[in-house]
PDB file of C-alpha atoms in Angstrom:
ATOM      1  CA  UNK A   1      81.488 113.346 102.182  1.00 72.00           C
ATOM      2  CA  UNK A   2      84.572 115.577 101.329  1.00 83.00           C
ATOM      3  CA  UNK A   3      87.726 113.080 100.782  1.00 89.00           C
ATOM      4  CA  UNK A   4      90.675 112.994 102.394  1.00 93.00           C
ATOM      5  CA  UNK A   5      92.888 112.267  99.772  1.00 95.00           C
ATOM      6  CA  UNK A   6      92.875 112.649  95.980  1.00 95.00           C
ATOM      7  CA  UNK A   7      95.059 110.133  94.079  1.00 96.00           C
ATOM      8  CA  UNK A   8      95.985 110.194  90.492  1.00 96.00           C
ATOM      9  CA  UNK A   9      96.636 107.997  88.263  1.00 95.00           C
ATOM     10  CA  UNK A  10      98.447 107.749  84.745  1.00 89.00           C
ATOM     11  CA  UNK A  11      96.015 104.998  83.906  1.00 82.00           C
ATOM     12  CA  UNK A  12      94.796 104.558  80.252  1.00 71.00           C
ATOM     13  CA  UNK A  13      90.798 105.074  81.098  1.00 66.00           C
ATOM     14  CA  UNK A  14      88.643 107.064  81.085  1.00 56.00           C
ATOM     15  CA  UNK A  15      86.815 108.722  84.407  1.00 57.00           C
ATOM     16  CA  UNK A  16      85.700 106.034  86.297  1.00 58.00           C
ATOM     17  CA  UNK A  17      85.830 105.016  89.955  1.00 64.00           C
ATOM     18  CA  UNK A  18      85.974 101.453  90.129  1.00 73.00           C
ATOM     19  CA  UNK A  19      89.558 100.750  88.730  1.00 90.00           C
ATOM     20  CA  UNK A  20      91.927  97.998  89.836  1.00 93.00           C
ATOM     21  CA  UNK A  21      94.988  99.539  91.069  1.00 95.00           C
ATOM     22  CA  UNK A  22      93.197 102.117  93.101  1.00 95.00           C
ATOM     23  CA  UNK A  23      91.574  99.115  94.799  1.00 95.00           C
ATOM     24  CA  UNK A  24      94.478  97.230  95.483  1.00 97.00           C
ATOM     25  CA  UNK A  25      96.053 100.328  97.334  1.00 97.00           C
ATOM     26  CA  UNK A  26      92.823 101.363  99.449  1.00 97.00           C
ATOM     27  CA  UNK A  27      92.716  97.643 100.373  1.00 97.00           C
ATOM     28  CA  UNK A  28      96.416  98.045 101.076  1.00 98.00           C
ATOM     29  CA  UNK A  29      95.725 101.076 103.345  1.00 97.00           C
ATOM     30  CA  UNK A  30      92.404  99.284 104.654  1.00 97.00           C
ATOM     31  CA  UNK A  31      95.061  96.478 106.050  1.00 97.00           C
ATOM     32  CA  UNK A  32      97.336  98.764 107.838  1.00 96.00           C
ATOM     33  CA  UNK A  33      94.922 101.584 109.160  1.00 94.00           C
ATOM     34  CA  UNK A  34      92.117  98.978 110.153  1.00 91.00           C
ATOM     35  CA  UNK A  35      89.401 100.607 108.184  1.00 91.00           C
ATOM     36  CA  UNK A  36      86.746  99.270 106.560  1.00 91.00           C
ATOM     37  CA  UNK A  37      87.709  99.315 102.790  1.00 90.00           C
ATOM     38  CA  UNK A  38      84.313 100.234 101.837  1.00 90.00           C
ATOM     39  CA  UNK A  39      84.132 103.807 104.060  1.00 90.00           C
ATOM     40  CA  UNK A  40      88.332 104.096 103.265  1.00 94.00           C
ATOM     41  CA  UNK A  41      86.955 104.111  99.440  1.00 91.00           C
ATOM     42  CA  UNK A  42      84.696 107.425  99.812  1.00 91.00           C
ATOM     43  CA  UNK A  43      87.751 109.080 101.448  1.00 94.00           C
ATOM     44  CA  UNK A  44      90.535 108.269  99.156  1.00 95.00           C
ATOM     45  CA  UNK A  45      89.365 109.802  95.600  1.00 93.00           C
ATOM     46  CA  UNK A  46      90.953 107.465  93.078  1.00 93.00           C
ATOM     47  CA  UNK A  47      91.154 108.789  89.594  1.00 92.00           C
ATOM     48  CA  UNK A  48      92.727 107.377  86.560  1.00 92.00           C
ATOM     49  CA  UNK A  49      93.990 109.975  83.971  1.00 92.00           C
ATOM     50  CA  UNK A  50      94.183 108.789  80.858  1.00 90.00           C
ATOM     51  CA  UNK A  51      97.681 109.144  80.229  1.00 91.00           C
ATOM     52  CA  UNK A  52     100.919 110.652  81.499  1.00 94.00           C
ATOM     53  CA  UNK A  53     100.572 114.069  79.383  1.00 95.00           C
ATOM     54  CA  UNK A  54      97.025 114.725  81.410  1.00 95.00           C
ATOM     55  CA  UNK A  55      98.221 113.684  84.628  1.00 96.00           C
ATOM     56  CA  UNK A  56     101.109 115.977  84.477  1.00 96.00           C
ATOM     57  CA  UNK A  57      98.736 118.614  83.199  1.00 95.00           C
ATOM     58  CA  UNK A  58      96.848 118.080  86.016  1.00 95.00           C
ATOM     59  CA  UNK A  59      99.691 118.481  88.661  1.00 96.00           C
ATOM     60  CA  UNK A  60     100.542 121.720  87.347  1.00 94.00           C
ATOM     61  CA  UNK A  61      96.922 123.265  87.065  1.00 94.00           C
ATOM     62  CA  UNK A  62      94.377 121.480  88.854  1.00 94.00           C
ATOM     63  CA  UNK A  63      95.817 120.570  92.174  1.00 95.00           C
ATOM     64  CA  UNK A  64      94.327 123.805  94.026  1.00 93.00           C
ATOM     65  CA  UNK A  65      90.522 123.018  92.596  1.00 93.00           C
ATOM     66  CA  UNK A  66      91.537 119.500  93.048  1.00 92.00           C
ATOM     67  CA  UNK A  67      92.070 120.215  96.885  1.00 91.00           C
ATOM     68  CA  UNK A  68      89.268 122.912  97.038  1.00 87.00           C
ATOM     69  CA  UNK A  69      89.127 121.758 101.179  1.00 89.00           C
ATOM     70  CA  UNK A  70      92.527 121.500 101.882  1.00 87.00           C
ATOM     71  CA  UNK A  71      92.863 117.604 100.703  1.00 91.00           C
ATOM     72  CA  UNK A  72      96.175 116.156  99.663  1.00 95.00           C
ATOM     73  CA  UNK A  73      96.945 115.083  96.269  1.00 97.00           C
ATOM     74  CA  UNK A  74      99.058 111.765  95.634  1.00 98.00           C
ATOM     75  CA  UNK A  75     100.374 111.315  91.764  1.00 97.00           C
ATOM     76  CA  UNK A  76     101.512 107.546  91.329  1.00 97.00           C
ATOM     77  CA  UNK A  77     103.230 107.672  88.158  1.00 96.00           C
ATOM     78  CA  UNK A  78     105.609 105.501  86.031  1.00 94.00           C
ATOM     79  CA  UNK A  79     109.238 106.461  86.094  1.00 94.00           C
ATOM     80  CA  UNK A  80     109.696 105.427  82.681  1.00 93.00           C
ATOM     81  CA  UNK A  81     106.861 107.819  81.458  1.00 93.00           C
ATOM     82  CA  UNK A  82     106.990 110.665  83.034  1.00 95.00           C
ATOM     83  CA  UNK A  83     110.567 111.114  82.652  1.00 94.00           C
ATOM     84  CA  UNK A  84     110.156 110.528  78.643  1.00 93.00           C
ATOM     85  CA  UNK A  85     107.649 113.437  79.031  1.00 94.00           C
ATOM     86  CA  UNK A  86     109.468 115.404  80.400  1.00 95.00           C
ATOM     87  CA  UNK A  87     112.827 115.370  78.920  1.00 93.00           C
ATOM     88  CA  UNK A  88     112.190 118.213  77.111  1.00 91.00           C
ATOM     89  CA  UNK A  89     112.571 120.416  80.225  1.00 92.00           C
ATOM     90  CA  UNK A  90     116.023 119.086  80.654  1.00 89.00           C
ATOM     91  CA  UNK A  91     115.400 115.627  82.952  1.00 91.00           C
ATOM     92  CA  UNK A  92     117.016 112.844  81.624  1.00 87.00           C
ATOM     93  CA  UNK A  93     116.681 109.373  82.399  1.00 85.00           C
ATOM     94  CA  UNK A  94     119.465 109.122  84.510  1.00 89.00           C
ATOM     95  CA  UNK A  95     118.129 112.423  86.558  1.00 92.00           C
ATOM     96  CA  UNK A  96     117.397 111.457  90.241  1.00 94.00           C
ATOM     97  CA  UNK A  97     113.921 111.058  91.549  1.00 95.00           C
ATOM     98  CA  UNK A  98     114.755 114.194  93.824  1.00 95.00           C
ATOM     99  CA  UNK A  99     114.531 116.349  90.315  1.00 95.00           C
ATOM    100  CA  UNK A 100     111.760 114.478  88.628  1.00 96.00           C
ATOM    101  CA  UNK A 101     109.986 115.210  91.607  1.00 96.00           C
ATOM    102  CA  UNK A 102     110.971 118.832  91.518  1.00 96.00           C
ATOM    103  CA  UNK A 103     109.890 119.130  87.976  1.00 95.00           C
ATOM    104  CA  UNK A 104     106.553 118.009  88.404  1.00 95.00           C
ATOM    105  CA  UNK A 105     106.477 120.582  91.394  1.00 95.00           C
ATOM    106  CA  UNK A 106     108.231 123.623  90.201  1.00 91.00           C
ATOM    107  CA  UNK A 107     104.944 124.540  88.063  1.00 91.00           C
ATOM    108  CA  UNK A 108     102.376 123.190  90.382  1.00 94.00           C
ATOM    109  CA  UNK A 109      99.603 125.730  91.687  1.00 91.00           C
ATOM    110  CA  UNK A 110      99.974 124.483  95.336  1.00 94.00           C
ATOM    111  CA  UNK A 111     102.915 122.257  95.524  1.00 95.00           C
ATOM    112  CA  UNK A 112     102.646 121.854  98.839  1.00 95.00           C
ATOM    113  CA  UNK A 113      99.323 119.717  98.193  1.00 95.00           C
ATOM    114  CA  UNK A 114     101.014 117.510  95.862  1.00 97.00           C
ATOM    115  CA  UNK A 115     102.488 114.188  96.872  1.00 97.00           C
ATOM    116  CA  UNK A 116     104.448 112.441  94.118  1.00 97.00           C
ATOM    117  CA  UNK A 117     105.598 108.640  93.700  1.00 97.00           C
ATOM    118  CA  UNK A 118     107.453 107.160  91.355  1.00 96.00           C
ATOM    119  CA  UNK A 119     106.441 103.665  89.881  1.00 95.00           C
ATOM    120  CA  UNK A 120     109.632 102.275  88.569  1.00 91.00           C
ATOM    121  CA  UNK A 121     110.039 101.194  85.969  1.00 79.00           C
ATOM    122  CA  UNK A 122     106.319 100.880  84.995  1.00 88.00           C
ATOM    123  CA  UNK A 123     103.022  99.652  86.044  1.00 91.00           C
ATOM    124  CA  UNK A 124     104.035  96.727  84.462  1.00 93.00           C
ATOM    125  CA  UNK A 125     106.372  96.430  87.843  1.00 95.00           C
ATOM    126  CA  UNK A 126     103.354  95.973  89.701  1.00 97.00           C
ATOM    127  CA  UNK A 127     101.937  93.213  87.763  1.00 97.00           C
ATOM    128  CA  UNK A 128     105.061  91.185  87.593  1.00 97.00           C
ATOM    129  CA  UNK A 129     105.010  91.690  91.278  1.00 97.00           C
ATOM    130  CA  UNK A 130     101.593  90.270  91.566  1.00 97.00           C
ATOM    131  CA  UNK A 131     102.734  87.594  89.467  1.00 97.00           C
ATOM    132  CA  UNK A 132     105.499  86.377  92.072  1.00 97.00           C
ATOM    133  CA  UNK A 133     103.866  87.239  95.133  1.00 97.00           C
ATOM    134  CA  UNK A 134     100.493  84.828  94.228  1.00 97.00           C
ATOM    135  CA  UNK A 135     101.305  81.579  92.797  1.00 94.00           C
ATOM    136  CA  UNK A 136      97.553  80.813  91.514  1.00 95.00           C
ATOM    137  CA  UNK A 137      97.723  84.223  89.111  1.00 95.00           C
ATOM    138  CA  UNK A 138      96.992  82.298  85.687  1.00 96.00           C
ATOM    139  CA  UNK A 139      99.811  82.929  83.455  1.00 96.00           C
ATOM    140  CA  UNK A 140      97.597  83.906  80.204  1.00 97.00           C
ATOM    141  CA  UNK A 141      96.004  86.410  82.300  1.00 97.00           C
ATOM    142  CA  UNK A 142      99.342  87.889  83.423  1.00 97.00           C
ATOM    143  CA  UNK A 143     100.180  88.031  79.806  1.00 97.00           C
ATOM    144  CA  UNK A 144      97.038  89.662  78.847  1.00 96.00           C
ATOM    145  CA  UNK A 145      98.145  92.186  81.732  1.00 95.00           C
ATOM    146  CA  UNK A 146     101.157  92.776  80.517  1.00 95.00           C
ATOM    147  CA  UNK A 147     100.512  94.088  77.014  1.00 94.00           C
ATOM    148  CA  UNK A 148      98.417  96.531  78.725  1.00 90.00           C
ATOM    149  CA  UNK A 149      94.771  94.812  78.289  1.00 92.00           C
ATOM    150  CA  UNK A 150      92.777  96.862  81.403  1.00 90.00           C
ATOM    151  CA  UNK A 151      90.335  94.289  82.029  1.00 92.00           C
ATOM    152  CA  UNK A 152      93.342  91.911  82.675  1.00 95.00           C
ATOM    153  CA  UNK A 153      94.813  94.221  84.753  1.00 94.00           C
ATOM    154  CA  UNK A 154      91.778  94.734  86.695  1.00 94.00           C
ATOM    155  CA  UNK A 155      91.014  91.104  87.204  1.00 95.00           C
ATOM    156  CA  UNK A 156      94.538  90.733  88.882  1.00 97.00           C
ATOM    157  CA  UNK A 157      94.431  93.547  90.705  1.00 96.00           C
ATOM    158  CA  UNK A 158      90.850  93.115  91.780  1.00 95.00           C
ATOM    159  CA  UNK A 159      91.531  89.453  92.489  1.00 96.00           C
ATOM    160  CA  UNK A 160      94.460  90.587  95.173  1.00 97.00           C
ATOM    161  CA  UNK A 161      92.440  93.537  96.403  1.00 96.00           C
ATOM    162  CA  UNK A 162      89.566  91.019  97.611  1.00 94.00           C
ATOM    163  CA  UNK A 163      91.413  88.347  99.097  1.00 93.00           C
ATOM    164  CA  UNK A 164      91.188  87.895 103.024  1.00 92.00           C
ATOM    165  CA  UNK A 165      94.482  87.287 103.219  1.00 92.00           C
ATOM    166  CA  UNK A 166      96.945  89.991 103.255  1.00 96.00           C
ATOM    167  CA  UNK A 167     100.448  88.129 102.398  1.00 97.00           C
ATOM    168  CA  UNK A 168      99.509  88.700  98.456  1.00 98.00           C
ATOM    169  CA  UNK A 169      99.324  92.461  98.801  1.00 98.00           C
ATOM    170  CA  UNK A 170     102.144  92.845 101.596  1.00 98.00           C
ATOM    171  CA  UNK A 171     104.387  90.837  99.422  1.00 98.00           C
ATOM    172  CA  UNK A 172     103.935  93.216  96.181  1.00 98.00           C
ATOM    173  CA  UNK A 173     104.453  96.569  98.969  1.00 97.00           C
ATOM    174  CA  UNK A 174     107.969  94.310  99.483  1.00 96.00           C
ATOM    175  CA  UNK A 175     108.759  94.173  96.002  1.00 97.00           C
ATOM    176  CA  UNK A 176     107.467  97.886  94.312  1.00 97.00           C
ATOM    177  CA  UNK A 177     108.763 100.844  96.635  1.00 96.00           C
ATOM    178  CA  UNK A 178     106.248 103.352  95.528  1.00 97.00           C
ATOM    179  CA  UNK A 179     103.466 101.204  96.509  1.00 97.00           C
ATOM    180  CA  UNK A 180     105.252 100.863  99.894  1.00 97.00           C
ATOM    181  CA  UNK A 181     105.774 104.574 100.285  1.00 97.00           C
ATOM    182  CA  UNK A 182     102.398 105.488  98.698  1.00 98.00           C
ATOM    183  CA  UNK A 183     100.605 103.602 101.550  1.00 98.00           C
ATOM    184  CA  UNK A 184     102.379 104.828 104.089  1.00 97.00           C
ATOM    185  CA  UNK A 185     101.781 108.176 103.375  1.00 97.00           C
ATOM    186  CA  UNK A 186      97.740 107.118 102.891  1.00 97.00           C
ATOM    187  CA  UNK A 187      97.811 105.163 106.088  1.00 97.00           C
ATOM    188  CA  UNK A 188      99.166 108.332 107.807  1.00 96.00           C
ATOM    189  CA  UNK A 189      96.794 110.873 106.475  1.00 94.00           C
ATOM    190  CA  UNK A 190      93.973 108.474 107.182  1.00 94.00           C
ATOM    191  CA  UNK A 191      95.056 108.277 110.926  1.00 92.00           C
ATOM    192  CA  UNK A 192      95.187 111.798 111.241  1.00 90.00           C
ATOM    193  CA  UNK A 193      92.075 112.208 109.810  1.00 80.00           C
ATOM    194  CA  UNK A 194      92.437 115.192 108.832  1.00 54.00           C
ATOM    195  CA  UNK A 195      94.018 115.793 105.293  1.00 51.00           C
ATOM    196  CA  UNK A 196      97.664 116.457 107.353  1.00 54.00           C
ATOM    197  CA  UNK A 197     100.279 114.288 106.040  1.00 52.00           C
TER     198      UNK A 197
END
């Protein structure tokens, strides 16, 4: 089966399917489009990057074989990061998101694939989110989360992605607007059914 979506991620592993944040947003998606998480998993293509410098390597070359069928591409990326990495072409860190955006773009092979979000400050954001939004989190594990350990970060993540209740996950969408905004967009392409955003 062809996916709908390809999503990208800065994430500091390897190739590998199975990843905690990609989980936590198809089970985010899963709770607004009424999908089965399982079947939503085969049509949104999570894959982590290894790293800022390959993911915005991969924006500017690979989104075209990427989206070989006309897919979308979504890049969740931390603000912090990707602006760092990109100062050198003249963004700053008080740029807007508008021209981050832009930059990312403006050397793209098919920029009109290419969906952006920006994860401010960090994914770090995300975690402290989880961390107010479920009261049971164990603090050591946050910790371990925190200081970028990827099974921690996993655990949480996976934790909130299985749960049957949504108010964890809806809470975090509150509190981290490219979560919000990243899921929308899913949930809409998902609808359609057909790679249209």
């Amino acid at each position: 089966m062809t996916p709908l979506a390809v999503i990208l991620y800065e994430d500091q592993r390897g190739p590998e399917k199975e990843f905690g944040l990609h989980n936590l947003l198809v089970a985010c998606v899963a709770d607004d489009a009424g999908e089965d998480r399982f079947a939503l998993r085969r049509k949104l293509d999570g894959r982590p990057m290894k790293g800022v410098q390959n993911l915005l390597r991969s924006c500017r070359r690979d989104i075209r074989r990427l989206s070989s069928k006309g897919q979308q591409v979504f890049a969740l990326v931390d603000d912090d990061a990707i602006r760092h990495q990109l100062k050198h072409e003249g963004i700053t860190e008080s740029a807007d998101d508008a021209a981050v955006v832009r930059a990312i773009k403006d050397k793209c092979d098919a920029p009109e694939r290419l969906h952006v979000f920006l994860l401010k400050e960090n994914t770090e954001t995300v975690i402290e989110a989880a961390e107010h939004c479920d009261k049971d989190l164990a603090r050591s594990l946050v910790t371990q989360a925190l200081q970028k350990d990827v099974n921690a970060r996993d655990a949480i993540f996976n934790r909130i992605s299985w749960q049957s209740d949504r108010a964890v996950r809806d809470c975090i969408r509150q509190r981290v607007e490219a979560i919000l905004e990243i899921v929308k967009a899913l949930v809409t392409l998902v609808r359609a059914g057909d790679g249209s955003v």
